[in-house]
XYZ file of N, CA, C and O in Angstrom:
672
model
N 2.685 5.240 4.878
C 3.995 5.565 5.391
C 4.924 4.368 5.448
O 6.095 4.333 5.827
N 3.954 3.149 4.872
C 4.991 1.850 5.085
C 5.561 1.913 4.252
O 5.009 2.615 3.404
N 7.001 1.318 3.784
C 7.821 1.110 2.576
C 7.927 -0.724 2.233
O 8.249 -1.798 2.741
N 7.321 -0.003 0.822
C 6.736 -1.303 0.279
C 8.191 -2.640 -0.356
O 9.356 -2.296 -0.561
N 7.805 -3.682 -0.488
C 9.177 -4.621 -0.722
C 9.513 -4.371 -2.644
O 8.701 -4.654 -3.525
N 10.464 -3.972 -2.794
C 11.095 -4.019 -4.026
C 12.368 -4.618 -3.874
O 13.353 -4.326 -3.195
N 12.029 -5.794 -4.906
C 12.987 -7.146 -5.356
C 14.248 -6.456 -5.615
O 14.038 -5.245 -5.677
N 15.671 -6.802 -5.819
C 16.655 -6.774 -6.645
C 16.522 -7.595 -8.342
O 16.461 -8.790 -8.630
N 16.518 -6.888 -8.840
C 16.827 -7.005 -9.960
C 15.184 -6.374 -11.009
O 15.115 -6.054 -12.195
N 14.362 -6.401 -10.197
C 13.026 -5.943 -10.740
C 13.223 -4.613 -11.673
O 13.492 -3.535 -11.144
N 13.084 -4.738 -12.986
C 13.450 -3.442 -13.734
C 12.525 -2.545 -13.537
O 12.592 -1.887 -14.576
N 11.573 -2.005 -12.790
C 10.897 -1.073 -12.663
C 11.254 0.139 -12.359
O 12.482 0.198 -12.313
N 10.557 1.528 -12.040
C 10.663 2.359 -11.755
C 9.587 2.902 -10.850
O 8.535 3.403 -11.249
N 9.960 2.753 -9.566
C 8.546 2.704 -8.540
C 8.216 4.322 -8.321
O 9.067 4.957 -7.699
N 7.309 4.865 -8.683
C 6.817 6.311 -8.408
C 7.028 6.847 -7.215
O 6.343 6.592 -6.224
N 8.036 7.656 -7.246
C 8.884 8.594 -6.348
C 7.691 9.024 -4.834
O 6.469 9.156 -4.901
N 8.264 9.109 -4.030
C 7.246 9.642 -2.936
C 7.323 10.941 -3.028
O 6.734 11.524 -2.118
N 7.854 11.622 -3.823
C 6.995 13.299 -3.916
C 6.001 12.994 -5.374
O 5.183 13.869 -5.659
N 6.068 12.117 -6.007
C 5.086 12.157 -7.345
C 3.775 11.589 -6.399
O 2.789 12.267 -6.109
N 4.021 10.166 -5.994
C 2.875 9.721 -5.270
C 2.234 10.508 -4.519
O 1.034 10.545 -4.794
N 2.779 11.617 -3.077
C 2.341 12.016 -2.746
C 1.596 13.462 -3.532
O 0.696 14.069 -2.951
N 2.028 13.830 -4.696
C 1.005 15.122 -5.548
C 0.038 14.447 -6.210
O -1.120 14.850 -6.319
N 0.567 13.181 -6.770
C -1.044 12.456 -7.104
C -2.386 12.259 -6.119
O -3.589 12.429 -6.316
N -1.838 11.953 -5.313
C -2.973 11.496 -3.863
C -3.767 13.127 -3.502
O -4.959 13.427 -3.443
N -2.533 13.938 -3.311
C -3.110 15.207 -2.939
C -4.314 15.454 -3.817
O -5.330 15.634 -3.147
N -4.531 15.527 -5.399
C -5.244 15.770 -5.979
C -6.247 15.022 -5.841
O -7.358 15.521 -5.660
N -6.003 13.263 -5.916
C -7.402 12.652 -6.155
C -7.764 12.137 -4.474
O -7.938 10.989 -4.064
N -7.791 13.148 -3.883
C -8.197 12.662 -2.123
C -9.642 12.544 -2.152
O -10.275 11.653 -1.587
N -10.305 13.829 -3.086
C -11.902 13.957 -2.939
C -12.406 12.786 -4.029
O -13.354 13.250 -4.663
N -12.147 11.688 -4.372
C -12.681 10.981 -4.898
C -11.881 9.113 -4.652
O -11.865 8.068 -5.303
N -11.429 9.518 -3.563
C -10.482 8.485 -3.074
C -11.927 6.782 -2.372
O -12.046 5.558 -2.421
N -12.650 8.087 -1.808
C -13.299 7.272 -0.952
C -13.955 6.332 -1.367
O -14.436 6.623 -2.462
N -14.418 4.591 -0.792
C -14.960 3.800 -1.748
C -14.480 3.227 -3.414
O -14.801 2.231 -4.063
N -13.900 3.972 -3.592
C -13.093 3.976 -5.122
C -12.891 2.752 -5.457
O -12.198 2.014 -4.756
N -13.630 2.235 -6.899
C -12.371 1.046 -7.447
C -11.881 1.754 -8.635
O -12.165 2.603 -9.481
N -10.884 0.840 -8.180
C -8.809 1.549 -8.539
C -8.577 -0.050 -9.702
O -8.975 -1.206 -9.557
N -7.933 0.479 -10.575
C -7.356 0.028 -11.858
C -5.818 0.490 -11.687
O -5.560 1.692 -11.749
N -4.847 -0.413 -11.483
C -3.500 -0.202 -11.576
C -2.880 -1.272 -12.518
O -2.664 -2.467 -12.318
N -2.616 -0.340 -13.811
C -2.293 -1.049 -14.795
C -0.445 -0.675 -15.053
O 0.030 0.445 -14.863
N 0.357 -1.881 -15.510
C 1.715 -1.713 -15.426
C 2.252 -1.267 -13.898
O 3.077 -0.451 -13.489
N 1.330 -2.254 -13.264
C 1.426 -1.888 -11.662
C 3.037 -1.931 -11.459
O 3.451 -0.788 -11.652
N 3.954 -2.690 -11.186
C 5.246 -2.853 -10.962
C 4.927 -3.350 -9.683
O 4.290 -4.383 -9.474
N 5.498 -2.404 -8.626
C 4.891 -3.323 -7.110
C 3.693 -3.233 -6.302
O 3.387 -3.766 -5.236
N 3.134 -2.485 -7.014
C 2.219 -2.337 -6.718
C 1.833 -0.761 -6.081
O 0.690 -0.493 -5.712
N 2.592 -0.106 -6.039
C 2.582 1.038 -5.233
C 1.536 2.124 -5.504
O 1.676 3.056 -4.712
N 0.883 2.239 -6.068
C -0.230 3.080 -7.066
C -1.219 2.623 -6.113
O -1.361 3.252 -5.064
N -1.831 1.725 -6.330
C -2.943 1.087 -6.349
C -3.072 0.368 -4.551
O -4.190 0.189 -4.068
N -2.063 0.101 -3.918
C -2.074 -0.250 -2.295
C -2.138 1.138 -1.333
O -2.358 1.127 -0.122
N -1.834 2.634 -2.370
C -1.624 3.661 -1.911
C -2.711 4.051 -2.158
O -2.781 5.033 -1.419
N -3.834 3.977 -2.787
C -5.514 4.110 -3.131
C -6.209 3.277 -2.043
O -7.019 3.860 -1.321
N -5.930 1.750 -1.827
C -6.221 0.938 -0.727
C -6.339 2.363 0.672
O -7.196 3.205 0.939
N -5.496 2.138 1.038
C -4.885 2.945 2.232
C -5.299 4.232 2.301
O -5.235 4.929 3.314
N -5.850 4.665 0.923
C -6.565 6.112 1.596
C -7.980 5.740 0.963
O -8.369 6.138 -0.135
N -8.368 5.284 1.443
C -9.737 4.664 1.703
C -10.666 4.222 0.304
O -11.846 4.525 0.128
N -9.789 3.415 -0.643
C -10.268 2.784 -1.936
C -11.290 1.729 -1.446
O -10.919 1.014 -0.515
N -11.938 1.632 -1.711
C -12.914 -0.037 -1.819
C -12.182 -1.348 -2.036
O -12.184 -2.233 -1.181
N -11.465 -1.467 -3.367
C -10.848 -2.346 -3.894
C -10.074 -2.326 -4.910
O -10.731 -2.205 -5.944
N -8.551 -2.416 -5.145
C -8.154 -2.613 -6.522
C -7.516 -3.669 -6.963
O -7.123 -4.564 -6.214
N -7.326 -3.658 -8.452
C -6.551 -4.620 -9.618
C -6.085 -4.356 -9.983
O -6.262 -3.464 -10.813
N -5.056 -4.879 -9.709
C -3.377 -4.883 -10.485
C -3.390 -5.824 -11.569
O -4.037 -6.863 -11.694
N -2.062 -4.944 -12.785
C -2.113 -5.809 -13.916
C -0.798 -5.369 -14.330
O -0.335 -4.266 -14.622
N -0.244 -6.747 -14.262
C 1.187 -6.679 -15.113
C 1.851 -7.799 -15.346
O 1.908 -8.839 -14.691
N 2.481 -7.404 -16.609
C 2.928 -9.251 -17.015
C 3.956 -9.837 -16.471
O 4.248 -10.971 -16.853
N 4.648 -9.252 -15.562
C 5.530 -9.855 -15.494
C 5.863 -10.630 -13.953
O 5.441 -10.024 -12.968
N 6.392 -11.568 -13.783
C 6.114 -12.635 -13.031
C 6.426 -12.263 -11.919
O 5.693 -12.421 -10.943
N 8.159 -11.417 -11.860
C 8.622 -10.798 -10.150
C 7.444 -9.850 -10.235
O 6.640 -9.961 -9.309
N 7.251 -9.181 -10.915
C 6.264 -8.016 -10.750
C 4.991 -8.295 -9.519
O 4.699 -7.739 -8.461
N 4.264 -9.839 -10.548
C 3.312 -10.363 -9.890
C 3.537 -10.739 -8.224
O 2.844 -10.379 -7.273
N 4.574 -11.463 -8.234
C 4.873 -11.784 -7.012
C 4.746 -10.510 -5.967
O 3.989 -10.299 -5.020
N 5.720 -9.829 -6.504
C 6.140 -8.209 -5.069
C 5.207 -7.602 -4.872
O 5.283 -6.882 -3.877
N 3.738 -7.553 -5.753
C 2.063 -7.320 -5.830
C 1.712 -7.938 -4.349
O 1.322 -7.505 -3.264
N 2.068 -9.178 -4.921
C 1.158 -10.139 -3.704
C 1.981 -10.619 -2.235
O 1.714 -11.222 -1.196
N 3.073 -9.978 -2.837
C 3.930 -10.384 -1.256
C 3.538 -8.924 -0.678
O 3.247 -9.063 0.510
N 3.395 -7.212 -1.198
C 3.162 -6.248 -0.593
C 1.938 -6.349 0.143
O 1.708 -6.167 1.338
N 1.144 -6.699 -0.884
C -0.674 -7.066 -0.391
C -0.580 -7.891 0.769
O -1.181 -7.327 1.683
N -0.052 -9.069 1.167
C -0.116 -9.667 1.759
C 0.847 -9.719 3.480
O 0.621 -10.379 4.494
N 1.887 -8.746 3.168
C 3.132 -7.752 4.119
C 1.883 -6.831 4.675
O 1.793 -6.890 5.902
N 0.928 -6.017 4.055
C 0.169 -4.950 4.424
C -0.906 -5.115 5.424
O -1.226 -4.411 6.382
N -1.594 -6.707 4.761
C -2.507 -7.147 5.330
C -4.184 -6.776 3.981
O -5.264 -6.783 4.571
N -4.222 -6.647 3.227
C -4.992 -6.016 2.282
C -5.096 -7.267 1.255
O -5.985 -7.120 0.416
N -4.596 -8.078 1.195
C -5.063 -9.056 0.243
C -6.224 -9.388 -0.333
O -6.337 -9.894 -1.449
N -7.298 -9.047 0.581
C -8.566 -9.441 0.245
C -9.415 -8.178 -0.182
O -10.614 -8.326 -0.416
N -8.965 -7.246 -0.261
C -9.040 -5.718 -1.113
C -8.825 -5.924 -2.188
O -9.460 -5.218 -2.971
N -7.831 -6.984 -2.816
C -7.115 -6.787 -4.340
C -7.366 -7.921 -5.034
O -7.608 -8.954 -4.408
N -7.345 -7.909 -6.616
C -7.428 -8.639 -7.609
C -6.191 -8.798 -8.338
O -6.065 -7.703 -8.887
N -5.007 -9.653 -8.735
C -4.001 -9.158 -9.170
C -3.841 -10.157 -10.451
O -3.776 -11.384 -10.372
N -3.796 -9.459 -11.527
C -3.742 -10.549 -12.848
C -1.831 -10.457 -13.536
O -1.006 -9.577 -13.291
N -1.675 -11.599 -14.336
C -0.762 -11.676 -14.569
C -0.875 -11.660 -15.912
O -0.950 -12.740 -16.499
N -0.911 -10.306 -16.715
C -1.165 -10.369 -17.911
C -0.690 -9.260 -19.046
O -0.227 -8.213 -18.592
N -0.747 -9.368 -20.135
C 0.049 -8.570 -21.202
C -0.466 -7.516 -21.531
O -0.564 -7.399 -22.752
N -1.019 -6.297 -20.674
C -2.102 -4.920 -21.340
C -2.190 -4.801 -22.660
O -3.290 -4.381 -23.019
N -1.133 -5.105 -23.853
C -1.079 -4.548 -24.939
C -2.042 -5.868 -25.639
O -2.749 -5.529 -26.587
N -2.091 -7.209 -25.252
C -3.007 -8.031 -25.514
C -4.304 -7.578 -25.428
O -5.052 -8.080 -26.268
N -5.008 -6.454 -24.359
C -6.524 -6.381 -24.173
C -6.570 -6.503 -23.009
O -5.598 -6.978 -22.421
N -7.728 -6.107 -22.313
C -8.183 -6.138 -21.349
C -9.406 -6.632 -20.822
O -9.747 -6.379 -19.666
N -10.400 -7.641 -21.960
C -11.456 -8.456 -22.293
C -11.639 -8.990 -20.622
O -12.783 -8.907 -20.174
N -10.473 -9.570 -19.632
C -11.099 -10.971 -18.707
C -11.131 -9.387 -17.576
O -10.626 -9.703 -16.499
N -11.610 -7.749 -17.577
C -12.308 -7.227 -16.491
C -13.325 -7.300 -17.000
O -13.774 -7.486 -18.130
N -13.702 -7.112 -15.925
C -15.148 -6.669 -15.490
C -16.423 -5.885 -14.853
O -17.615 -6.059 -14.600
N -15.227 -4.753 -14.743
C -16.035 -4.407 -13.639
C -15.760 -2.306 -14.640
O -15.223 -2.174 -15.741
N -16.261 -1.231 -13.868
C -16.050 0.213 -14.484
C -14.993 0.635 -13.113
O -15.197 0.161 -11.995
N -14.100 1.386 -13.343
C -13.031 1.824 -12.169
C -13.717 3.666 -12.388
O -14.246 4.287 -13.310
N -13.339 3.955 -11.038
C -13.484 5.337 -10.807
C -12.262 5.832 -11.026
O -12.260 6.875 -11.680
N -10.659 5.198 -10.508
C -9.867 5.958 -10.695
C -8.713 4.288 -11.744
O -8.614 3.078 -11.541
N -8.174 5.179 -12.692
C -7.304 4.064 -13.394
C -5.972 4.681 -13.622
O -5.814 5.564 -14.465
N -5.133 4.279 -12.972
C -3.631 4.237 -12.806
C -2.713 3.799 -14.247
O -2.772 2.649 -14.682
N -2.068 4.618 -14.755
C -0.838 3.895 -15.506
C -0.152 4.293 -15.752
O -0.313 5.466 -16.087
N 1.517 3.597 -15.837
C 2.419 3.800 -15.598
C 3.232 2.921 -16.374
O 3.858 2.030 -15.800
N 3.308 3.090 -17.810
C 3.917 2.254 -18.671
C 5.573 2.289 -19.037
O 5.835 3.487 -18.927
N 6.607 1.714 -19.349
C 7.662 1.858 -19.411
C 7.972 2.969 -20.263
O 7.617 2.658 -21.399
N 8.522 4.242 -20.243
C 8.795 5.202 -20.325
C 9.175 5.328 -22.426
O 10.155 4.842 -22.991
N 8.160 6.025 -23.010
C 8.877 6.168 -24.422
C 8.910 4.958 -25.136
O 9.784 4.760 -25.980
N 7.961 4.054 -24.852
C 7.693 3.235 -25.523
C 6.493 2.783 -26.524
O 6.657 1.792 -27.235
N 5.276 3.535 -26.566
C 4.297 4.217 -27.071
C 3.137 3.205 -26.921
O 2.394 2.805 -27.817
N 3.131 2.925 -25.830
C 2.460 1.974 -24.815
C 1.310 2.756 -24.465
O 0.250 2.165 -24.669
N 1.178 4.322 -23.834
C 0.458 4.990 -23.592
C -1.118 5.403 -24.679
O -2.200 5.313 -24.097
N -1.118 5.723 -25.819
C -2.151 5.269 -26.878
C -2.434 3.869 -27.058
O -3.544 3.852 -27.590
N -2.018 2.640 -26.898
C -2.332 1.592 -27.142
C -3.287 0.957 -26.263
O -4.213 0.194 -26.539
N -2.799 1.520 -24.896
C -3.727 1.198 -23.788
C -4.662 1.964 -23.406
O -5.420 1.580 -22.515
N -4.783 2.963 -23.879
C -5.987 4.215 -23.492
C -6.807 3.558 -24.439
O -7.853 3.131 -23.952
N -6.591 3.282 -26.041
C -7.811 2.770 -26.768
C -8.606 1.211 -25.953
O -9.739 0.796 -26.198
N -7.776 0.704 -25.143
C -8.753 -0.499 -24.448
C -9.789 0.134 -23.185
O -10.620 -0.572 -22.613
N -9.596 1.398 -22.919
C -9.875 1.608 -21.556
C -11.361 2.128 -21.753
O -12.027 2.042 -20.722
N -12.017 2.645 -22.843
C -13.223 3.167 -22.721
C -14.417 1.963 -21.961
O -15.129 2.383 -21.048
N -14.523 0.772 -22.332
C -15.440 0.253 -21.146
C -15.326 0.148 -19.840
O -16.285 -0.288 -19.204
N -14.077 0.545 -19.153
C -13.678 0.374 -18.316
C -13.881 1.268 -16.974
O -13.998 1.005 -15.778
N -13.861 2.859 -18.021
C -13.615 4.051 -17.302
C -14.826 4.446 -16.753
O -15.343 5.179 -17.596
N -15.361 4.375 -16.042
C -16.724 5.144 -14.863
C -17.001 6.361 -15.378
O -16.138 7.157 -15.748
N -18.134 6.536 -15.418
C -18.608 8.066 -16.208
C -17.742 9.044 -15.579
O -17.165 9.708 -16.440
N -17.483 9.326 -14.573
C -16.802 10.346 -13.896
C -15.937 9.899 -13.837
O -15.239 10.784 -13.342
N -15.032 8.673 -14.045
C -13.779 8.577 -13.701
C -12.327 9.140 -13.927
O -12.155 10.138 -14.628
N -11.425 8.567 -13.400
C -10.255 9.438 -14.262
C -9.368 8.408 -13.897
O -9.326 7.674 -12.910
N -8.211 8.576 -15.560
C -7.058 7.896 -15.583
C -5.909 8.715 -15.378
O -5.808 9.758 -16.024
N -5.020 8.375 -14.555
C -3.784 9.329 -14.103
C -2.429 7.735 -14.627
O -2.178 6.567 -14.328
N -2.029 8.713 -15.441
C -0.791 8.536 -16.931
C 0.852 9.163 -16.356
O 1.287 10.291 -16.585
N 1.574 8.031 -15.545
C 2.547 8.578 -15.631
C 3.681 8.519 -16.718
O 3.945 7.439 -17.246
N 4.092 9.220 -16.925
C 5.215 8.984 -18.145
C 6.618 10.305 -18.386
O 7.153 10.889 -17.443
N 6.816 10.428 -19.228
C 8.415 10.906 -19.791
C 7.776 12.356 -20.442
O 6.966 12.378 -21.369
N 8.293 13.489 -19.787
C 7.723 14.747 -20.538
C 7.785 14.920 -21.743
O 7.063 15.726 -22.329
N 8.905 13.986 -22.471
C 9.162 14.125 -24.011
C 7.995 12.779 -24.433
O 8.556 12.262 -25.399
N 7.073 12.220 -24.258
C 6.348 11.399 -25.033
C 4.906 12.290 -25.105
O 4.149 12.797 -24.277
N 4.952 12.217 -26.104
C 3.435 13.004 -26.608
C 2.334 11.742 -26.868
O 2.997 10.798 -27.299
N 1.271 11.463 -26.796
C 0.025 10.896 -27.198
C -1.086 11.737 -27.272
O -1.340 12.882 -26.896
N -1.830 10.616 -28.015
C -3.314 11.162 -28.194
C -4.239 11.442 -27.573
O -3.943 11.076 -26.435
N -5.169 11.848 -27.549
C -6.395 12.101 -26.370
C -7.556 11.367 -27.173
O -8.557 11.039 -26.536
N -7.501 11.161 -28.187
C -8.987 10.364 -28.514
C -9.771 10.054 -27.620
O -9.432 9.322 -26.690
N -11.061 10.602 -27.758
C -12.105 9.973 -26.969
C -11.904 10.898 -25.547
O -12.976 11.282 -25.079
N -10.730 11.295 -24.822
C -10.297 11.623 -23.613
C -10.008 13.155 -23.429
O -9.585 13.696 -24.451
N -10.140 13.896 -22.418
C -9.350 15.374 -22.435
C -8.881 15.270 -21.392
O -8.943 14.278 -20.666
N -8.192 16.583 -21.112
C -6.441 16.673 -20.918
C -7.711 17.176 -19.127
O -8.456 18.103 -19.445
N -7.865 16.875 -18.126
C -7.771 17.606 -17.028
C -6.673 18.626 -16.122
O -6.859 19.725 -15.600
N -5.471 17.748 -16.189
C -4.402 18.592 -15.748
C -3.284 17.696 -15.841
O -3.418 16.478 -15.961
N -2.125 18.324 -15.784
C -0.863 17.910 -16.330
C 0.234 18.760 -15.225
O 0.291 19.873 -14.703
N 0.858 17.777 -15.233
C 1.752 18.356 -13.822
C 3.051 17.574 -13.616
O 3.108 16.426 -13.176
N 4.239 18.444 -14.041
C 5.235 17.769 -14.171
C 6.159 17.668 -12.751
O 5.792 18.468 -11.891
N 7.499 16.655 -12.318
C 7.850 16.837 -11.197
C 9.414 15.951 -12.051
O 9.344 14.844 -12.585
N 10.564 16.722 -11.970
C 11.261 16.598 -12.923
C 11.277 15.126 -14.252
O 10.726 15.547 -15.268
N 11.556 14.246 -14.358
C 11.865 13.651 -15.535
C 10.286 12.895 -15.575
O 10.081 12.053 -16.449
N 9.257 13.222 -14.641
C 7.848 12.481 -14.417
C 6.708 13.620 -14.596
O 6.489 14.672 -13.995
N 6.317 13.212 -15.266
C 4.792 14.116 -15.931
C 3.702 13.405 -15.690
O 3.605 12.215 -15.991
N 2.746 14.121 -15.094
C 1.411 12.862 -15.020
C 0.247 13.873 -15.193
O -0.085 14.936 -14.669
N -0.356 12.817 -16.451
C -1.207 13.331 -16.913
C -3.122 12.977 -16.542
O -3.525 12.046 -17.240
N -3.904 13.406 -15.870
C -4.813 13.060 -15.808
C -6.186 13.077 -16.589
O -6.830 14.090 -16.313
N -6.806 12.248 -17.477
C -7.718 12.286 -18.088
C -8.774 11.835 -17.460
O -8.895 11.231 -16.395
N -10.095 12.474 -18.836
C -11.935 11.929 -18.306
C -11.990 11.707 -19.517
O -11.337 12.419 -20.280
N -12.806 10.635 -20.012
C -13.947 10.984 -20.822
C -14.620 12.106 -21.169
O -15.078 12.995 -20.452
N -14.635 11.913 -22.848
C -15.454 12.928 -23.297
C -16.611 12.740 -23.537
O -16.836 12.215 -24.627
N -17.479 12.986 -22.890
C -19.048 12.816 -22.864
C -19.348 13.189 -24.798
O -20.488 13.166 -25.262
């Protein structure tokens, strides 16, 4: 219910509190203990909102420097710092320096930029047998599912979020 710090001038687009709150609604039964992957974090809001409903631990990843900062000034405003991992890095480069499998993986790439297939092909070591990646994006961008299927799809006007698993 806290409202998190967003910079002036930060070009992001922080996920609306009726999107956040239909995401959460859905992944509540697998919230618990959870490590959380928040990739193209922005301020972090994905992934401190997994914290808070009872995540284990997450990692944030995004390249860009205010980005990084408003990560670690929220984490650290919240009191959760030591919950989180926060890298300062280029997703479309790879994702080689994790380490670890996430239960739930967050992303939220700049809208229509075809960012969304580029980063799903890094994510298969990543993703927890049961896990799931929840894909926000632009109802007009289509991608692939390789490797992934469609669980559910749920639009909330100009924001569509798509949740995938692994295909066994």
């Amino acid at each position: 219910g806290r409202r998190l710090f967003v910079p002036a001038g930060l070009k992001i687009r922080p996920t609306s509190d009726r999107v956040k709150e239909a995401i959460f609604n859905i992944l509540s039964p697998y919230l618990s203990e959870a490590l959380v992957l928040d990739l193209y974090a922005g301020t972090g809001n994905l992934g401190i909102e997994a914290l808070s409903r009872g995540a284990k631990r997450a990692v944030f990843v995004d390249k860009h420097p205010l980005a990084i900062q408003t990560i670690k000034r929220n984490l650290f405003i919240l009191g959760i710092k030591d919950e989180a991992l926060v890298y300062k890095r280029d997703i479309l480069k790879g994702l080689s320096f994790l380490k670890e499998q996430y239960q739930l993986i967050f992303m939220d790439p700049p809208y229509e930029k075809g960012y969304i297939e580029k980063t799903l092909a890094y994510l298969f070591p990543f993703l927890a047998k049961d896990g799931i990646i929840i894909i926000e994006h632009s109802p007009k961008e289509k991608f692939s599912l390789k490797g992934f299927f469609l669980i559910d799809r749920r639009q909330y006007g100009q924001t569509e979020v798509s949740f995938l698993k692994l295909l066994l």
